[in-house]
Short mmCIF file of C-alpha atoms in Angstrom, two decimals:
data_model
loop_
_atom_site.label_atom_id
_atom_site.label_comp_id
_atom_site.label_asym_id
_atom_site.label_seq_id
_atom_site.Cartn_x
_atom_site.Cartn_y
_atom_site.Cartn_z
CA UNK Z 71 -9.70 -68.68 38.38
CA UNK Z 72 -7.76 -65.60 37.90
CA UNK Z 73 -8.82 -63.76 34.75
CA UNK Z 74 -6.89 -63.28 31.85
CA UNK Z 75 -4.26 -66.06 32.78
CA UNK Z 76 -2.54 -68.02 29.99
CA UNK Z 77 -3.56 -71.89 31.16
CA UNK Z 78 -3.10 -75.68 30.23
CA UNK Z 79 -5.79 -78.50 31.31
CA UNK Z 80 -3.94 -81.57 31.46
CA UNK Z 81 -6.28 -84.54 31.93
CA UNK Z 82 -4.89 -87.50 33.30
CA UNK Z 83 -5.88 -91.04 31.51
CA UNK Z 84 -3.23 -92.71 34.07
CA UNK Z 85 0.17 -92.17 31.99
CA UNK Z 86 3.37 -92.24 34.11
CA UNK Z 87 4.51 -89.11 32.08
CA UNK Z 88 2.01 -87.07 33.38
CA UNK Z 89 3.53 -85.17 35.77
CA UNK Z 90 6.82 -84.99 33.47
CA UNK Z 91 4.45 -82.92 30.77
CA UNK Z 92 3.18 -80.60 33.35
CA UNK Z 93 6.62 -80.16 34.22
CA UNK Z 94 7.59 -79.51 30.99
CA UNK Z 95 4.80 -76.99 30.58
CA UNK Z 96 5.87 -74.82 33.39
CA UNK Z 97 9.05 -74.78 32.54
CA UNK Z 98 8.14 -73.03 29.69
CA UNK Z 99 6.05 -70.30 32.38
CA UNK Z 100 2.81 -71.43 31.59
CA UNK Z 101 0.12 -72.06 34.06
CA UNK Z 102 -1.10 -75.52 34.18
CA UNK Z 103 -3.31 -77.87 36.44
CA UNK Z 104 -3.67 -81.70 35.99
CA UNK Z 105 -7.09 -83.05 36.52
CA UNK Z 106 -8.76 -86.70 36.49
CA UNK Z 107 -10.07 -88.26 33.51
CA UNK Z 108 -13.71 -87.56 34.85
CA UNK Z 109 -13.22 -83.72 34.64
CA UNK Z 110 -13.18 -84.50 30.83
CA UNK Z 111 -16.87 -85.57 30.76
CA UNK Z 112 -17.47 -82.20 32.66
CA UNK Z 113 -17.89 -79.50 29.81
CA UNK Z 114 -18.93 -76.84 32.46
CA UNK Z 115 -15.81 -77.32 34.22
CA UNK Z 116 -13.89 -77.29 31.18
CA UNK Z 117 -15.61 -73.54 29.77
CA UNK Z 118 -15.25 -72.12 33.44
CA UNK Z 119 -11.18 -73.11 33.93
CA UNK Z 120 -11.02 -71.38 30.33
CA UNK Z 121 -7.80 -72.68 29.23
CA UNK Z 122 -5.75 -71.88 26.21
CA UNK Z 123 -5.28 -75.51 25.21
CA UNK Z 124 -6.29 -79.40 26.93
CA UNK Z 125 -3.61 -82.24 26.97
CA UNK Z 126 -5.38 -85.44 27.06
CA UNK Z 127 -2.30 -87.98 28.17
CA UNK Z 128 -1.78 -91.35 27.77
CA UNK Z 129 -2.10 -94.46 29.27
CA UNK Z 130 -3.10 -98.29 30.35
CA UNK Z 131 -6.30 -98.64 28.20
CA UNK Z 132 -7.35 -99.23 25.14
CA UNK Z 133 -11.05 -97.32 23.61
CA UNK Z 134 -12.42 -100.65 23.81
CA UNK Z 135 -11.97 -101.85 26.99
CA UNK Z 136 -15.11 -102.00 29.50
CA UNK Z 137 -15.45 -99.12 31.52
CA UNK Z 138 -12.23 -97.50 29.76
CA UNK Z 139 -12.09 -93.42 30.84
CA UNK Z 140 -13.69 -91.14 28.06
CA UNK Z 141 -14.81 -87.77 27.74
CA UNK Z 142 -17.80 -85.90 26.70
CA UNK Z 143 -17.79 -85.27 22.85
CA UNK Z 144 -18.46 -81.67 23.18
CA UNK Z 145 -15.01 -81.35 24.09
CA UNK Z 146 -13.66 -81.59 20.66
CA UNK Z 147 -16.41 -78.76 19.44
CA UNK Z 148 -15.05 -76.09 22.16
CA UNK Z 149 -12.61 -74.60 19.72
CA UNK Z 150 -9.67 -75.06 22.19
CA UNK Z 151 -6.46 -76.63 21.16
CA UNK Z 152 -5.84 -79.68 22.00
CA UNK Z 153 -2.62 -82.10 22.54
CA UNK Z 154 -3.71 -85.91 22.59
CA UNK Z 155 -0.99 -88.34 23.49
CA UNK Z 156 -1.62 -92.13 23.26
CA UNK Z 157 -4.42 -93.38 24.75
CA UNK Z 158 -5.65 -89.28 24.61
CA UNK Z 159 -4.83 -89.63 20.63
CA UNK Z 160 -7.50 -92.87 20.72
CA UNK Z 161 -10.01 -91.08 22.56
CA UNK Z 162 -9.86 -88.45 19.97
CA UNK Z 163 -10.49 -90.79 16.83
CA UNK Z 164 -13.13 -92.57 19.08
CA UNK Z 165 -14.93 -89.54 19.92
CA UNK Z 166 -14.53 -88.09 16.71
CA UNK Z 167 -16.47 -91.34 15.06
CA UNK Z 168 -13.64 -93.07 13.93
#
């Protein structure tokens, strides 16, 4: 990681916009990486890329489903921003109790 670098965690949830939103985010000269859904059960991870904000992005599943990605809910308590789209937006309210 280079220190002091403005950067976006985009964690995949298997949307076809994905790569469109990082796109969009560097367009806009900030540093991003996209990552799999797992890295979002990896807190460590998470505190050592340091990033600015997380995008949590869309796609196929639905909270309920068996085996359906998810993310640890220590996440929500880091104090970063984040963007949830879709499926991410679900994962949110799920986590969050709701």
């Amino acid at each position: 990681m280079v220190p002091g670098v403005n950067r976006i965690l985009i964690l995949d949830y298997g949307s076809q916009f994905t790569q469109l939103i990082a796109r969009r985010v560097r367009e806009a000269h900030v540093y991003c990486e996209i990552h799999p859904a797992s890295r979002g059960r990896d807190l460590a991870f998470i505190r050592e890329f340091a990033p600015k904000g997380v995008i949590l992005s869309g796609g196929p599943n639905s909270v309920f489903d068996p085996g359906a990605p998810t993310a640890d809910p220590g996440l929500l308590e880091l104090g970063t921003p984040i963007l949830a789209i879709c499926y991410g937006m679900q994962l949110v309210a799920y986590l969050a109790g709701g």
